[in-house]
Each structure stands twice: as C-alpha cells, then as structure tokens.
Amino acid sequence: NLSLNFKYYSLSDLVKIKYGKNQKKVQDDENGKYPIFGTGGLMGYSKEYLYDKPSVLIGRKGSIEKVRYIEEPFWTVDTLFYTEVNNIL
C-alpha cells in the first residue's frame, strides 16, 4: 500500500516574480560575460548579473508568449519579468 503525502503551496510560496532593470549602466558588448535579455530576446552582454540562479523569464510587454528558462547568471531589462525560486522544498 503506497501512502502519498502531499504538501500544498501557493505559487507565491514557491517563487517571487521580479522586474528587470535598466541595462544602460552595465551593458558592455566587448567584454561582457553575462547575457542581457529583453522581451524580444538577447540584447547584449554585461560584466554584472542581476540574478545568478535558474529562472524563468516572462515577457511583460509585447511578447508574453516568449517564455524562456535560463540556468546561467543573467541581466534582464524592465520589459521582462524573472523568477526567484524560494528554497522551501
């Protein structure tokens, strides 16, 4: 007899949805290591990252159907949401 124990969470318990930030202060196409994403896709590279854990990127303006999963450090502009996963599981 298999006993299943489930714990229920709301989505807000598991992830926070955050806005990206303006990239003008960090964008550096020549030496940047971290991708800068906007709603339309890759915009350039930065020497700094905004978030460095796996995340789901969700368009906020114009291209909501372009959801993207990323595992590397990245920067997103303010037309894109990103998720921060809570470590409760």
mmCIF file of N, CA and C in Angstrom:
data_model
loop_
_atom_site.group_PDB
_atom_site.id
_atom_site.type_symbol
_atom_site.label_atom_id
_atom_site.label_comp_id
_atom_site.label_asym_id
_atom_site.label_seq_id
_atom_site.Cartn_x
_atom_site.Cartn_y
_atom_site.Cartn_z
ATOM 1 N N ASN A 1 0.847 -1.174 0.000
ATOM 2 C CA ASN A 1 0.000 0.000 0.000
ATOM 3 C C ASN A 1 0.894 1.239 0.000
ATOM 4 N N LEU A 2 0.768 2.024 -1.025
ATOM 5 C CA LEU A 2 1.571 3.232 -1.181
ATOM 6 C C LEU A 2 0.844 4.417 -0.573
ATOM 7 N N SER A 3 1.450 5.040 0.382
ATOM 8 C CA SER A 3 0.860 6.219 1.017
ATOM 9 C C SER A 3 1.538 7.466 0.462
ATOM 10 N N LEU A 4 0.747 8.359 -0.118
ATOM 11 C CA LEU A 4 1.291 9.593 -0.678
ATOM 12 C C LEU A 4 1.007 10.756 0.265
ATOM 13 N N ASN A 5 2.046 11.428 0.636
ATOM 14 C CA ASN A 5 1.899 12.612 1.478
ATOM 15 C C ASN A 5 2.202 13.844 0.638
ATOM 16 N N PHE A 6 1.201 14.659 0.426
ATOM 17 C CA PHE A 6 1.362 15.869 -0.361
ATOM 18 C C PHE A 6 1.342 17.081 0.537
ATOM 19 N N LYS A 7 2.136 18.035 0.178
ATOM 20 C CA LYS A 7 2.094 19.324 0.843
ATOM 21 C C LYS A 7 1.705 20.339 -0.227
ATOM 22 N N TYR A 8 0.712 21.142 0.056
ATOM 23 C CA TYR A 8 0.220 22.109 -0.917
ATOM 24 C C TYR A 8 0.802 23.485 -0.643
ATOM 25 N N TYR A 9 1.202 24.158 -1.712
ATOM 26 C CA TYR A 9 1.745 25.507 -1.635
ATOM 27 C C TYR A 9 1.042 26.387 -2.658
ATOM 28 N N SER A 10 0.992 27.652 -2.376
ATOM 29 C CA SER A 10 0.550 28.590 -3.408
ATOM 30 C C SER A 10 1.784 28.958 -4.230
ATOM 31 N N LEU A 11 1.578 29.431 -5.441
ATOM 32 C CA LEU A 11 2.693 29.802 -6.306
ATOM 33 C C LEU A 11 3.576 30.854 -5.635
ATOM 34 N N SER A 12 2.972 31.775 -4.905
ATOM 35 C CA SER A 12 3.754 32.825 -4.239
ATOM 36 C C SER A 12 4.637 32.278 -3.113
ATOM 37 N N ASP A 13 4.341 31.081 -2.616
ATOM 38 C CA ASP A 13 5.217 30.437 -1.638
ATOM 39 C C ASP A 13 6.476 29.879 -2.303
ATOM 40 N N LEU A 14 6.375 29.547 -3.571
ATOM 41 C CA LEU A 14 7.457 28.875 -4.285
ATOM 42 C C LEU A 14 8.370 29.816 -5.046
ATOM 43 N N VAL A 15 7.808 30.861 -5.631
ATOM 44 C CA VAL A 15 8.610 31.792 -6.431
ATOM 45 C C VAL A 15 8.187 33.235 -6.185
ATOM 46 N N LYS A 16 9.142 34.123 -6.395
ATOM 47 C CA LYS A 16 8.861 35.557 -6.435
ATOM 48 C C LYS A 16 9.041 35.989 -7.880
ATOM 49 N N ILE A 17 8.162 36.834 -8.359
ATOM 50 C CA ILE A 17 8.289 37.363 -9.712
ATOM 51 C C ILE A 17 8.811 38.788 -9.592
ATOM 52 N N LYS A 18 9.957 39.043 -10.252
ATOM 53 C CA LYS A 18 10.646 40.324 -10.131
ATOM 54 C C LYS A 18 10.748 41.004 -11.500
ATOM 55 N N TYR A 19 10.893 42.317 -11.475
ATOM 56 C CA TYR A 19 11.134 43.101 -12.690
ATOM 57 C C TYR A 19 12.623 43.132 -12.994
ATOM 58 N N GLY A 20 12.950 43.232 -14.273
ATOM 59 C CA GLY A 20 14.321 43.505 -14.664
ATOM 60 C C GLY A 20 14.644 44.970 -14.403
ATOM 61 N N LYS A 21 15.869 45.370 -14.755
ATOM 62 C CA LYS A 21 16.317 46.748 -14.534
ATOM 63 C C LYS A 21 16.977 47.296 -15.789
ATOM 64 N N ASN A 22 17.081 48.599 -15.847
ATOM 65 C CA ASN A 22 17.712 49.270 -16.976
ATOM 66 C C ASN A 22 19.141 48.759 -17.155
ATOM 67 N N GLN A 23 19.505 48.468 -18.380
ATOM 68 C CA GLN A 23 20.819 47.889 -18.656
ATOM 69 C C GLN A 23 21.873 48.920 -19.028
ATOM 70 N N LYS A 24 21.518 50.185 -19.172
ATOM 71 C CA LYS A 24 22.459 51.177 -19.705
ATOM 72 C C LYS A 24 23.732 51.314 -18.880
ATOM 73 N N LYS A 25 23.652 51.144 -17.567
ATOM 74 C CA LYS A 25 24.840 51.285 -16.719
ATOM 75 C C LYS A 25 25.739 50.051 -16.756
ATOM 76 N N VAL A 26 25.221 48.917 -17.179
ATOM 77 C CA VAL A 26 26.005 47.676 -17.123
ATOM 78 C C VAL A 26 26.354 47.108 -18.494
ATOM 79 N N GLN A 27 25.713 47.591 -19.547
ATOM 80 C CA GLN A 27 25.924 46.997 -20.865
ATOM 81 C C GLN A 27 27.332 47.273 -21.372
ATOM 82 N N ASP A 28 27.986 46.228 -21.842
ATOM 83 C CA ASP A 28 29.343 46.312 -22.365
ATOM 84 C C ASP A 28 29.509 45.183 -23.376
ATOM 85 N N ASP A 29 29.261 45.455 -24.637
ATOM 86 C CA ASP A 29 29.272 44.415 -25.664
ATOM 87 C C ASP A 29 30.647 43.783 -25.864
ATOM 88 N N GLU A 30 31.720 44.526 -25.620
ATOM 89 C CA GLU A 30 33.055 43.993 -25.872
ATOM 90 C C GLU A 30 33.508 42.978 -24.832
ATOM 91 N N ASN A 31 33.340 43.312 -23.572
ATOM 92 C CA ASN A 31 33.900 42.480 -22.503
ATOM 93 C C ASN A 31 32.858 41.796 -21.636
ATOM 94 N N GLY A 32 31.591 42.012 -21.917
ATOM 95 C CA GLY A 32 30.534 41.446 -21.086
ATOM 96 C C GLY A 32 30.479 39.935 -21.152
ATOM 97 N N LYS A 33 30.208 39.343 -20.024
ATOM 98 C CA LYS A 33 30.164 37.882 -19.903
ATOM 99 C C LYS A 33 28.735 37.373 -19.742
ATOM 100 N N TYR A 34 27.856 38.212 -19.170
ATOM 101 C CA TYR A 34 26.505 37.779 -18.825
ATOM 102 C C TYR A 34 25.492 38.322 -19.829
ATOM 103 N N PRO A 35 24.599 37.459 -20.318
ATOM 104 C CA PRO A 35 23.618 37.916 -21.308
ATOM 105 C C PRO A 35 22.613 38.896 -20.705
ATOM 106 N N ILE A 36 22.241 39.888 -21.508
ATOM 107 C CA ILE A 36 21.184 40.833 -21.148
ATOM 108 C C ILE A 36 19.988 40.487 -22.018
ATOM 109 N N PHE A 37 18.857 40.157 -21.387
ATOM 110 C CA PHE A 37 17.656 39.786 -22.118
ATOM 111 C C PHE A 37 16.587 40.854 -21.984
ATOM 112 N N GLY A 38 15.874 41.057 -23.077
ATOM 113 C CA GLY A 38 14.668 41.874 -23.096
ATOM 114 C C GLY A 38 13.541 40.995 -23.591
ATOM 115 N N THR A 39 12.363 41.536 -23.706
ATOM 116 C CA THR A 39 11.218 40.752 -24.158
ATOM 117 C C THR A 39 11.478 40.084 -25.501
ATOM 118 N N GLY A 40 12.181 40.765 -26.393
ATOM 119 C CA GLY A 40 12.455 40.227 -27.725
ATOM 120 C C GLY A 40 13.614 39.260 -27.798
ATOM 121 N N GLY A 41 14.349 39.062 -26.710
ATOM 122 C CA GLY A 41 15.481 38.142 -26.717
ATOM 123 C C GLY A 41 16.765 38.804 -26.246
ATOM 124 N N LEU A 42 17.895 38.276 -26.701
ATOM 125 C CA LEU A 42 19.211 38.753 -26.294
ATOM 126 C C LEU A 42 19.450 40.171 -26.805
ATOM 127 N N MET A 43 19.894 41.065 -25.914
ATOM 128 C CA MET A 43 20.133 42.465 -26.268
ATOM 129 C C MET A 43 21.609 42.842 -26.216
ATOM 130 N N GLY A 44 22.417 42.064 -25.552
ATOM 131 C CA GLY A 44 23.826 42.392 -25.386
ATOM 132 C C GLY A 44 24.395 41.607 -24.228
ATOM 133 N N TYR A 45 25.532 42.095 -23.714
ATOM 134 C CA TYR A 45 26.206 41.418 -22.609
ATOM 135 C C TYR A 45 26.646 42.429 -21.557
ATOM 136 N N SER A 46 26.807 41.944 -20.344
ATOM 137 C CA SER A 46 27.154 42.784 -19.210
ATOM 138 C C SER A 46 28.282 42.151 -18.410
ATOM 139 N N LYS A 47 29.034 42.989 -17.696
ATOM 140 C CA LYS A 47 30.040 42.475 -16.767
ATOM 141 C C LYS A 47 29.401 42.100 -15.435
ATOM 142 N N GLU A 48 28.146 42.508 -15.232
ATOM 143 C CA GLU A 48 27.418 42.224 -13.995
ATOM 144 C C GLU A 48 26.185 41.386 -14.307
ATOM 145 N N TYR A 49 25.709 40.651 -13.306
ATOM 146 C CA TYR A 49 24.452 39.930 -13.477
ATOM 147 C C TYR A 49 23.440 40.453 -12.476
ATOM 148 N N LEU A 50 22.172 40.275 -12.821
ATOM 149 C CA LEU A 50 21.079 40.681 -11.945
ATOM 150 C C LEU A 50 20.666 39.525 -11.038
ATOM 151 N N TYR A 51 20.749 38.299 -11.575
ATOM 152 C CA TYR A 51 20.356 37.099 -10.825
ATOM 153 C C TYR A 51 21.207 35.943 -11.323
ATOM 154 N N ASP A 52 21.624 35.050 -10.420
ATOM 155 C CA ASP A 52 22.581 34.011 -10.813
ATOM 156 C C ASP A 52 22.118 32.581 -10.569
ATOM 157 N N LYS A 53 20.816 32.391 -10.447
ATOM 158 C CA LYS A 53 20.276 31.038 -10.255
ATOM 159 C C LYS A 53 19.300 30.725 -11.387
ATOM 160 N N PRO A 54 18.921 29.455 -11.563
ATOM 161 C CA PRO A 54 17.941 29.134 -12.605
ATOM 162 C C PRO A 54 16.672 29.971 -12.448
ATOM 163 N N SER A 55 16.103 30.366 -13.585
ATOM 164 C CA SER A 55 14.952 31.267 -13.567
ATOM 165 C C SER A 55 14.123 31.095 -14.832
ATOM 166 N N VAL A 56 12.878 31.512 -14.735
ATOM 167 C CA VAL A 56 12.001 31.592 -15.900
ATOM 168 C C VAL A 56 11.845 33.071 -16.228
ATOM 169 N N LEU A 57 12.099 33.431 -17.485
ATOM 170 C CA LEU A 57 11.967 34.808 -17.949
ATOM 171 C C LEU A 57 10.639 34.935 -18.679
ATOM 172 N N ILE A 58 9.848 35.940 -18.306
ATOM 173 C CA ILE A 58 8.494 36.103 -18.842
ATOM 174 C C ILE A 58 8.348 37.520 -19.378
ATOM 175 N N GLY A 59 7.966 37.638 -20.642
ATOM 176 C CA GLY A 59 7.779 38.954 -21.246
ATOM 177 C C GLY A 59 6.689 39.752 -20.553
ATOM 178 N N ARG A 60 6.951 41.033 -20.360
ATOM 179 C CA ARG A 60 5.983 41.909 -19.711
ATOM 180 C C ARG A 60 5.281 42.793 -20.731
ATOM 181 N N LYS A 61 5.943 43.078 -21.822
ATOM 182 C CA LYS A 61 5.379 43.945 -22.859
ATOM 183 C C LYS A 61 5.609 43.317 -24.230
ATOM 184 N N GLY A 62 4.558 43.125 -24.974
ATOM 185 C CA GLY A 62 4.676 42.769 -26.382
ATOM 186 C C GLY A 62 4.843 41.311 -26.748
ATOM 187 N N SER A 63 5.529 40.511 -25.971
ATOM 188 C CA SER A 63 5.845 39.136 -26.379
ATOM 189 C C SER A 63 5.677 38.158 -25.229
ATOM 190 N N ILE A 64 4.516 38.141 -24.627
ATOM 191 C CA ILE A 64 4.302 37.275 -23.466
ATOM 192 C C ILE A 64 4.441 35.792 -23.817
ATOM 193 N N GLU A 65 4.287 35.444 -25.098
ATOM 194 C CA GLU A 65 4.392 34.034 -25.490
ATOM 195 C C GLU A 65 5.837 33.549 -25.546
ATOM 196 N N LYS A 66 6.817 34.418 -25.356
ATOM 197 C CA LYS A 66 8.228 34.028 -25.422
ATOM 198 C C LYS A 66 8.797 33.780 -24.025
ATOM 199 N N VAL A 67 8.285 32.776 -23.362
ATOM 200 C CA VAL A 67 8.795 32.396 -22.040
ATOM 201 C C VAL A 67 10.108 31.653 -22.248
ATOM 202 N N ARG A 68 11.081 31.916 -21.388
ATOM 203 C CA ARG A 68 12.411 31.329 -21.553
ATOM 204 C C ARG A 68 12.906 30.825 -20.194
ATOM 205 N N TYR A 69 13.541 29.658 -20.185
ATOM 206 C CA TYR A 69 14.172 29.124 -18.974
ATOM 207 C C TYR A 69 15.678 29.313 -19.118
ATOM 208 N N ILE A 70 16.315 29.796 -18.074
ATOM 209 C CA ILE A 70 17.763 30.026 -18.129
ATOM 210 C C ILE A 70 18.401 29.523 -16.834
ATOM 211 N N GLU A 71 19.564 28.908 -16.959
ATOM 212 C CA GLU A 71 20.264 28.363 -15.791
ATOM 213 C C GLU A 71 21.517 29.139 -15.430
ATOM 214 N N GLU A 72 21.964 30.037 -16.289
ATOM 215 C CA GLU A 72 23.197 30.779 -16.053
ATOM 216 C C GLU A 72 22.895 32.188 -15.536
ATOM 217 N N PRO A 73 23.874 32.852 -14.912
ATOM 218 C CA PRO A 73 23.658 34.233 -14.472
ATOM 219 C C PRO A 73 23.254 35.116 -15.655
ATOM 220 N N PHE A 74 22.409 36.113 -15.392
ATOM 221 C CA PHE A 74 21.865 36.947 -16.469
ATOM 222 C C PHE A 74 21.461 38.315 -15.934
ATOM 223 N N TRP A 75 21.146 39.199 -16.860
ATOM 224 C CA TRP A 75 20.544 40.509 -16.574
ATOM 225 C C TRP A 75 19.284 40.585 -17.412
ATOM 226 N N THR A 76 18.204 41.134 -16.873
ATOM 227 C CA THR A 76 17.003 41.387 -17.672
ATOM 228 C C THR A 76 16.641 42.858 -17.570
ATOM 229 N N VAL A 77 16.109 43.390 -18.663
ATOM 230 C CA VAL A 77 15.657 44.781 -18.666
ATOM 231 C C VAL A 77 14.239 44.847 -18.116
ATOM 232 N N ASP A 78 13.718 46.060 -17.976
ATOM 233 C CA ASP A 78 12.434 46.237 -17.291
ATOM 234 C C ASP A 78 11.211 45.830 -18.108
ATOM 235 N N THR A 79 11.400 45.335 -19.320
ATOM 236 C CA THR A 79 10.263 44.798 -20.082
ATOM 237 C C THR A 79 10.117 43.293 -19.880
ATOM 238 N N LEU A 80 10.871 42.749 -18.948
ATOM 239 C CA LEU A 80 10.892 41.308 -18.733
ATOM 240 C C LEU A 80 10.826 41.007 -17.234
ATOM 241 N N PHE A 81 9.987 40.056 -16.870
ATOM 242 C CA PHE A 81 9.954 39.546 -15.501
ATOM 243 C C PHE A 81 10.922 38.371 -15.400
ATOM 244 N N TYR A 82 11.407 38.106 -14.195
ATOM 245 C CA TYR A 82 12.167 36.877 -13.947
ATOM 246 C C TYR A 82 11.733 36.307 -12.606
ATOM 247 N N THR A 83 11.943 35.012 -12.414
ATOM 248 C CA THR A 83 11.514 34.363 -11.180
ATOM 249 C C THR A 83 12.711 34.100 -10.271
ATOM 250 N N GLU A 84 12.477 34.270 -8.977
ATOM 251 C CA GLU A 84 13.422 33.849 -7.944
ATOM 252 C C GLU A 84 12.748 32.720 -7.182
ATOM 253 N N VAL A 85 13.344 31.547 -7.205
ATOM 254 C CA VAL A 85 12.752 30.375 -6.564
ATOM 255 C C VAL A 85 13.082 30.387 -5.077
ATOM 256 N N ASN A 86 12.055 30.222 -4.260
ATOM 257 C CA ASN A 86 12.251 30.110 -2.811
ATOM 258 C C ASN A 86 12.729 28.704 -2.488
ATOM 259 N N ASN A 87 13.581 28.568 -1.527
ATOM 260 C CA ASN A 87 14.165 27.271 -1.173
ATOM 261 C C ASN A 87 13.406 26.583 -0.049
ATOM 262 N N ILE A 88 12.101 26.395 -0.225
ATOM 263 C CA ILE A 88 11.319 25.753 0.834
ATOM 264 C C ILE A 88 11.067 24.277 0.575
ATOM 265 N N LEU A 89 11.370 23.811 -0.609
ATOM 266 C CA LEU A 89 11.113 22.403 -0.935
ATOM 267 C C LEU A 89 12.288 21.528 -0.566
#
